[in-house]
mmCIF file of C-alpha atoms in Angstrom:
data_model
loop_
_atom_site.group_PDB
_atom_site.id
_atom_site.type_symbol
_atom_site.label_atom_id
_atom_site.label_comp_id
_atom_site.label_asym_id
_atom_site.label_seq_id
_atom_site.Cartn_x
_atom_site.Cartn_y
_atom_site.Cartn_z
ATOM 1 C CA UNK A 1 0.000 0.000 0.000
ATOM 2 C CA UNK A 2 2.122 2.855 -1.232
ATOM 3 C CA UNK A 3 0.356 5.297 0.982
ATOM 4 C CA UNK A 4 1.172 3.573 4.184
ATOM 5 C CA UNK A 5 4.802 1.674 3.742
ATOM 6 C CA UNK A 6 4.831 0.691 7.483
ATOM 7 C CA UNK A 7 0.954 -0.798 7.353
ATOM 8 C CA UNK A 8 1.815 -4.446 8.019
ATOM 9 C CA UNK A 9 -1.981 -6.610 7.295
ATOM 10 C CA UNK A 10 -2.727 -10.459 6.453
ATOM 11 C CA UNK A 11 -4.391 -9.466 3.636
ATOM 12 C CA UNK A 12 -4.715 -6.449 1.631
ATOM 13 C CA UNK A 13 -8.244 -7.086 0.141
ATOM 14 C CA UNK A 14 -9.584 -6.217 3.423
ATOM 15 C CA UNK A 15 -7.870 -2.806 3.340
ATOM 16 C CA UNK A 16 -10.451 0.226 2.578
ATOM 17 C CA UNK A 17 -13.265 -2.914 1.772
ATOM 18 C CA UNK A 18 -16.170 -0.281 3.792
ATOM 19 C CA UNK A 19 -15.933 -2.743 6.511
ATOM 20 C CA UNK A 20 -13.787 -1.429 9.953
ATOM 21 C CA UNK A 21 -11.451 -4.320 10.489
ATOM 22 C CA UNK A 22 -9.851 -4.023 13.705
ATOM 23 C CA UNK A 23 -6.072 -5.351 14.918
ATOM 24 C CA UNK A 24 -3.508 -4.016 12.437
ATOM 25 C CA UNK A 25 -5.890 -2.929 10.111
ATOM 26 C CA UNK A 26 -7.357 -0.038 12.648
ATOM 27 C CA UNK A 27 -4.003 1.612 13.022
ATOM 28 C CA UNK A 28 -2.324 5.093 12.222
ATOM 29 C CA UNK A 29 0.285 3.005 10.121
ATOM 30 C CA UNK A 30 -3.007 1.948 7.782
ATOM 31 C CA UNK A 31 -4.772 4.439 7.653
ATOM 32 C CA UNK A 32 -7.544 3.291 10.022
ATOM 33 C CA UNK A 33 -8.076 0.033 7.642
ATOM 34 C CA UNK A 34 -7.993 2.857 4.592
ATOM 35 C CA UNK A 35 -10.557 5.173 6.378
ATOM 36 C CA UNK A 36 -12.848 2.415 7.008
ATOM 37 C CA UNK A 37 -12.679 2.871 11.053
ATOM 38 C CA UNK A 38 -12.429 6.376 11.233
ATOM 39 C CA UNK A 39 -16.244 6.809 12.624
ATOM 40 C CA UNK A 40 -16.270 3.485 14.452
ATOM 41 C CA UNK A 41 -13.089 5.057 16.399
ATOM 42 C CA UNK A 42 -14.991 8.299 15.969
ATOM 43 C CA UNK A 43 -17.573 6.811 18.027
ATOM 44 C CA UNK A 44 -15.924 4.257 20.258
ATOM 45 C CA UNK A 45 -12.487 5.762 20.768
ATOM 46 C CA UNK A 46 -11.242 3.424 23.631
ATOM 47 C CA UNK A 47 -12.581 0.434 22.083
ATOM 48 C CA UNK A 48 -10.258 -2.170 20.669
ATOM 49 C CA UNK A 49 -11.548 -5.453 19.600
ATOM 50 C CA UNK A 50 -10.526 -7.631 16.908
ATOM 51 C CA UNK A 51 -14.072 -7.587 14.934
ATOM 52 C CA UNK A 52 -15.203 -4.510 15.079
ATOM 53 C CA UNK A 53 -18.383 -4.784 12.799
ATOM 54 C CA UNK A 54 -19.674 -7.565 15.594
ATOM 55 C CA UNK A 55 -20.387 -3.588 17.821
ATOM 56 C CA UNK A 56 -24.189 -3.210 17.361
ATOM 57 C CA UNK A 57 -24.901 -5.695 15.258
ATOM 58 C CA UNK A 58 -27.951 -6.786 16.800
ATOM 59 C CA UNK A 59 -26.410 -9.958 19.154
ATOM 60 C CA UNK A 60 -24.476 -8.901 22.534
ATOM 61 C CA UNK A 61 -21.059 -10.451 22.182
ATOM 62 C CA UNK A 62 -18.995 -10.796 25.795
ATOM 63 C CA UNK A 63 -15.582 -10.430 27.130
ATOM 64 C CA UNK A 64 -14.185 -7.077 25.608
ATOM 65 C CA UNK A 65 -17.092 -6.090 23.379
ATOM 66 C CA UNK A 66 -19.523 -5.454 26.316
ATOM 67 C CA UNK A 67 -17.843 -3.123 28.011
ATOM 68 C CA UNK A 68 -18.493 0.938 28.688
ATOM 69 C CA UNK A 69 -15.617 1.695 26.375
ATOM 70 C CA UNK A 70 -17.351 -0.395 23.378
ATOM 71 C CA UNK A 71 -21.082 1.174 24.460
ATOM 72 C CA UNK A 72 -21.807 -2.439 25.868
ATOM 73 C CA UNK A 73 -21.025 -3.874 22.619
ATOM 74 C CA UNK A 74 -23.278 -0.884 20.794
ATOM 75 C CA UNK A 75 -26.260 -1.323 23.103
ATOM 76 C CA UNK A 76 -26.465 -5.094 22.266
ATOM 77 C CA UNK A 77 -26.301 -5.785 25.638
ATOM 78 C CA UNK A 78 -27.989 -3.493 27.523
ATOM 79 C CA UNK A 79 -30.953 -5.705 27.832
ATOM 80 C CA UNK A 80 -29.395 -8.353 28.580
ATOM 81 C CA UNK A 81 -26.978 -6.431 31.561
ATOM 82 C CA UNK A 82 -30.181 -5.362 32.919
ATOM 83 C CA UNK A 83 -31.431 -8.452 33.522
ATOM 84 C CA UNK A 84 -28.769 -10.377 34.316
ATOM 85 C CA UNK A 85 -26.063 -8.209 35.837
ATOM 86 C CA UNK A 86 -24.141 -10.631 37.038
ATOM 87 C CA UNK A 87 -23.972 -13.402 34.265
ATOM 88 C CA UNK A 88 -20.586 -13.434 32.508
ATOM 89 C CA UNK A 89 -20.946 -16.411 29.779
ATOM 90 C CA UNK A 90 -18.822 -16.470 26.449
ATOM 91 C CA UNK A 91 -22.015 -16.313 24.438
ATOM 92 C CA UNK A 92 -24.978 -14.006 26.113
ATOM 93 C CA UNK A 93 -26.819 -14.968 22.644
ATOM 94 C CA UNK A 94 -27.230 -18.325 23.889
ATOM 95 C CA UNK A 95 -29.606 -17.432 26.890
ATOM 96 C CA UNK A 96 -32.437 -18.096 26.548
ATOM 97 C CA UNK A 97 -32.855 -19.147 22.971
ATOM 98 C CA UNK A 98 -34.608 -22.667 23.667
ATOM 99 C CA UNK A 99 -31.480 -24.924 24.543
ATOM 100 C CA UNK A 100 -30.280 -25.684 27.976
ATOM 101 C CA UNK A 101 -26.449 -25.088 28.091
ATOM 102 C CA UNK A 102 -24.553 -26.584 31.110
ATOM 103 C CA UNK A 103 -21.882 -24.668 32.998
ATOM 104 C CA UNK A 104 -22.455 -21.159 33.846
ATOM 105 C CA UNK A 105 -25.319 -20.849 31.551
ATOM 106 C CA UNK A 106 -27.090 -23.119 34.047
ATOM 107 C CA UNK A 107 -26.887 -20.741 36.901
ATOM 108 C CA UNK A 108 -28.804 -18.524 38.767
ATOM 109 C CA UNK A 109 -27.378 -15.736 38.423
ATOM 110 C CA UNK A 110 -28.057 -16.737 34.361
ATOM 111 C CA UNK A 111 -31.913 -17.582 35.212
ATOM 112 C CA UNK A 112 -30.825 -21.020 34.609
ATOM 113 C CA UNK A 113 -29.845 -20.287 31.167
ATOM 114 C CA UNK A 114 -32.804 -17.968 30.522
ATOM 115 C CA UNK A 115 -35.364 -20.419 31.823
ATOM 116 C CA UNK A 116 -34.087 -23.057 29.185
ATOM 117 C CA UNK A 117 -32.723 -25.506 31.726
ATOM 118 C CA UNK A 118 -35.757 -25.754 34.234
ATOM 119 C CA UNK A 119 -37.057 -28.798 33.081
ATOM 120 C CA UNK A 120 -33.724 -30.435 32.735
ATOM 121 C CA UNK A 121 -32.887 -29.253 36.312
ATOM 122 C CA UNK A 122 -36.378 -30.603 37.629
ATOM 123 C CA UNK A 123 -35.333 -34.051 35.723
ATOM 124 C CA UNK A 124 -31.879 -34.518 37.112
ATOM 125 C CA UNK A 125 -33.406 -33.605 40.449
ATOM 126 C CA UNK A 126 -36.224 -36.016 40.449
ATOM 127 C CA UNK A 127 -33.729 -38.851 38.466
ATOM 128 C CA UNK A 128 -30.150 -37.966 39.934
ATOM 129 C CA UNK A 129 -28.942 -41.713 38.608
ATOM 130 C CA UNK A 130 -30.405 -41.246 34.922
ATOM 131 C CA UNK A 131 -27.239 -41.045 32.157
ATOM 132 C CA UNK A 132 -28.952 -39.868 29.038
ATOM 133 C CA UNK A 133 -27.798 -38.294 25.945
ATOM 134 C CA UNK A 134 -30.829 -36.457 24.382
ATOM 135 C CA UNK A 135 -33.274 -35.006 27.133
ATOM 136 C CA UNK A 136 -35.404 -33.922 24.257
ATOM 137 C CA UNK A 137 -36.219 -37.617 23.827
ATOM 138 C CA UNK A 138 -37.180 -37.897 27.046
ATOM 139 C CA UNK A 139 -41.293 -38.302 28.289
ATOM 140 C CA UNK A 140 -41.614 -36.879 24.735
ATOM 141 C CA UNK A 141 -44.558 -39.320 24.157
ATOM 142 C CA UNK A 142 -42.347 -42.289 22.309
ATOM 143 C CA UNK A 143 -40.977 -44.714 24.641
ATOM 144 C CA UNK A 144 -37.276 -45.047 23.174
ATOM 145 C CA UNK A 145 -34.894 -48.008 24.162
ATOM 146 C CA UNK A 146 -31.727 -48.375 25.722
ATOM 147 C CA UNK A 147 -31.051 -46.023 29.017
ATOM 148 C CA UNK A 148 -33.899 -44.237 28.656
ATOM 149 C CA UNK A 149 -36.164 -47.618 29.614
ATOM 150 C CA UNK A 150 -34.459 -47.971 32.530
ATOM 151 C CA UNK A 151 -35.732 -47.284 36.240
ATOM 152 C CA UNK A 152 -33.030 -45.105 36.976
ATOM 153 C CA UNK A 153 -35.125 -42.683 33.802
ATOM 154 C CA UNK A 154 -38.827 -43.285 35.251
ATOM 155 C CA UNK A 155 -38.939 -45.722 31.832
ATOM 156 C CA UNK A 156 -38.618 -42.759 29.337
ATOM 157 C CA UNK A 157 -40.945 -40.896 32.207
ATOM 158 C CA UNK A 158 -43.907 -43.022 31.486
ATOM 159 C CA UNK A 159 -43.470 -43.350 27.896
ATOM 160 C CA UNK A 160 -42.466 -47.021 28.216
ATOM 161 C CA UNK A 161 -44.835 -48.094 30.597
ATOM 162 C CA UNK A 162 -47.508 -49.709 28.223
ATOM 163 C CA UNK A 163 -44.713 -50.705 26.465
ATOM 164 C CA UNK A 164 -43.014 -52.762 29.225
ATOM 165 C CA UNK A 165 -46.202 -54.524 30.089
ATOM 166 C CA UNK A 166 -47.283 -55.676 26.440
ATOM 167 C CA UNK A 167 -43.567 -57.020 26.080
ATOM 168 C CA UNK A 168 -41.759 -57.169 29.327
ATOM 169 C CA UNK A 169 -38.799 -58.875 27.488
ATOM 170 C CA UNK A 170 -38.434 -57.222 24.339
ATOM 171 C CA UNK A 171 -35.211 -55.296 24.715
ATOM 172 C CA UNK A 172 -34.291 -53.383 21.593
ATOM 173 C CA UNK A 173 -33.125 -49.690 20.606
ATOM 174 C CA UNK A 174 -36.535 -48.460 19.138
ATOM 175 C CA UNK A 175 -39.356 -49.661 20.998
ATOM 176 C CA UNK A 176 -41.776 -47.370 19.066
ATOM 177 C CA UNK A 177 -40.882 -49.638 15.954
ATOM 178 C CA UNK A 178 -42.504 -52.553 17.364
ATOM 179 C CA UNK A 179 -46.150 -52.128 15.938
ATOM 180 C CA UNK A 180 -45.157 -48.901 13.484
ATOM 181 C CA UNK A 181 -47.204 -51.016 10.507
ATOM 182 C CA UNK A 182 -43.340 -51.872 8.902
ATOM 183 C CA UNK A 183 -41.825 -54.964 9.461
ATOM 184 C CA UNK A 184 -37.980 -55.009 11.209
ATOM 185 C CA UNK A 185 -36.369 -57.657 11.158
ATOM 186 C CA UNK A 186 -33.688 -58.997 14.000
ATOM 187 C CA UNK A 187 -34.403 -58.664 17.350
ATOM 188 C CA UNK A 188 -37.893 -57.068 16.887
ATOM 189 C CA UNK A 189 -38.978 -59.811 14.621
ATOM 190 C CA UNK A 190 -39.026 -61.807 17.910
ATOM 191 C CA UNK A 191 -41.869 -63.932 19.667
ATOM 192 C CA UNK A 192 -40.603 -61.963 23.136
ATOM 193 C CA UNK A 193 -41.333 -58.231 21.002
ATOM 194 C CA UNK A 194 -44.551 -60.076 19.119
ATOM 195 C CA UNK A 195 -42.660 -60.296 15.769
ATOM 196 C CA UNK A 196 -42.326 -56.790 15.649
ATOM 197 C CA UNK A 197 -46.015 -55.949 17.460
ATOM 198 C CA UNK A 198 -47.343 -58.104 14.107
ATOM 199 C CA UNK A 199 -46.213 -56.103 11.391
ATOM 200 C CA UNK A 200 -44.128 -59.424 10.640
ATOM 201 C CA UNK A 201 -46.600 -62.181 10.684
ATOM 202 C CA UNK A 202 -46.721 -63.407 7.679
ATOM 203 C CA UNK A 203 -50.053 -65.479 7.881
ATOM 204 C CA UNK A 204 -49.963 -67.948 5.501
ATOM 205 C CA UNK A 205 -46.707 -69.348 7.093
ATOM 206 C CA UNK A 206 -46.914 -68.777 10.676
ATOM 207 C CA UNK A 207 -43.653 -70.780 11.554
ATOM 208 C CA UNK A 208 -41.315 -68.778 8.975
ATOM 209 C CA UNK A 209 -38.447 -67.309 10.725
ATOM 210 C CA UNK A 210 -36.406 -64.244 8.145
ATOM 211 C CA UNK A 211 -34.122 -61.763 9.146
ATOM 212 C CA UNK A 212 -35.439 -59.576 7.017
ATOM 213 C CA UNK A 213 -39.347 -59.680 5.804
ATOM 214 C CA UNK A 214 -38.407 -57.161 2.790
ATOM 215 C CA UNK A 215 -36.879 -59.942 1.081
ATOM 216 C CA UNK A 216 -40.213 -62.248 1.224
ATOM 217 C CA UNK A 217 -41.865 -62.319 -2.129
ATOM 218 C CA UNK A 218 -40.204 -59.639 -3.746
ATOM 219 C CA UNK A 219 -39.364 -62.001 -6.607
ATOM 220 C CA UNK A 220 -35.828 -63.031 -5.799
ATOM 221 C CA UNK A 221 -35.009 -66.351 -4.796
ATOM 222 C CA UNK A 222 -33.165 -65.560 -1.364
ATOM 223 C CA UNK A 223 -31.711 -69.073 -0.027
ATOM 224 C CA UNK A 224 -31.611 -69.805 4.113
ATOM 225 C CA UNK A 225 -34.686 -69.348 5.809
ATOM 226 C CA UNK A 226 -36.097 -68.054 3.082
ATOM 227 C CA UNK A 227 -36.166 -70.948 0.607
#
């Protein structure tokens, strides 16, 4: 850049662009990014962050960008100092936007991540032992397999009850298969899981036994079982 000899930047293209780049760009040695900073620094003089175009942009960004000398990142997070003065999180976006986040999100002083972690807090109160992966799987009106059929889960919180008592040992991943009006084949086309609640009962030959029912008159000539 002929202008500025001493302005030392990763890449040029972003030099003068209309977009305030911040680091080396925003400097006296490059011309404020070409002029591109000169009313962010106008406006913010104190405020040095690396991503300057992230000030005001309609999300409140933490750590250095919500801060008095950056106008709490451009009034971002004004709102969201208000109501939770003392929640520092890396991400203030993710409060309250329908997902429970662990850590400090899941404090009080966070509202418990905005509210989105009260029903998971209620659930690892009432099942402390209950090792899950998905909570949105959980009492969600399909009983599904695996941990969440367990005591330790309340049987998928009720979801599995029926379930359990129409097939007390049918023990397989995806218990709202058995019945679904397709035909699985393996463990669900079992006598303990009703041959997969009936969708594999093949009527005319009550004593066939196939791994998988697909296969059955589809005008192949499968050997085993089949033939």
């Amino acid at each position: 850049i002929a202008q500025y000899p001493d302005c030392r930047i990763e890449n040029p293209d972003y030099y003068g662009d209309g977009i305030c780049d911040g680091g080396n760009y925003n400097t006296a040695e490059c011309g404020f990014d070409g002029g591109d900073c000169l009313e962010f620094n106008e406006q913010y003089p104190d405020c040095a962050v690396e991503k300057p175009t992230r000030i005001g942009d309609g999300e409140c960004d933490e750590g250095q960008y919500n801060t008095v000398e950056c106008g709490f990142d451009g009034g971002d997070c004004i709102d969201f100092n208000a109501q939770y003065p003392d929640c520092v999180v890396e991400y203030p976006e993710g409060i309250g936007n329908g997902v429970c986040d662990g850590g400090d999100y899941n404090s009080a002083v966070c509202g418990f991540d905005g509210g989105d972690c009260l029903d998971f807090n209620v659930f690892i109160a009432q099942y402390p032992d209950c090792m899950i992966e998905n909570l949105d799987y959980y009492g969600d009106g399909y009983c599904d397999g695996g941990n969440y059929n367990t005591a330790e889960c309340g049987f998928d919180n009720g979801d599995c009850v029926d379930f359990n008592l129409e097939y007390p040992d049918c023990d397989i991943e995806y218990p709202f298969r058995i019945g679904d009006g397709d035909c699985d084949g393996g463990l669900y086309n079992t006598e303990e899981c009703g041959f997969d609640g009936g969708d594999c009962f093949i009527a005319q030959y009550p004593d066939c036994r196939i791994e998988n029912p697909d296969y059955y008159g589809d005008g192949i000539c499968d050997g085993g079982n089949y033939n």
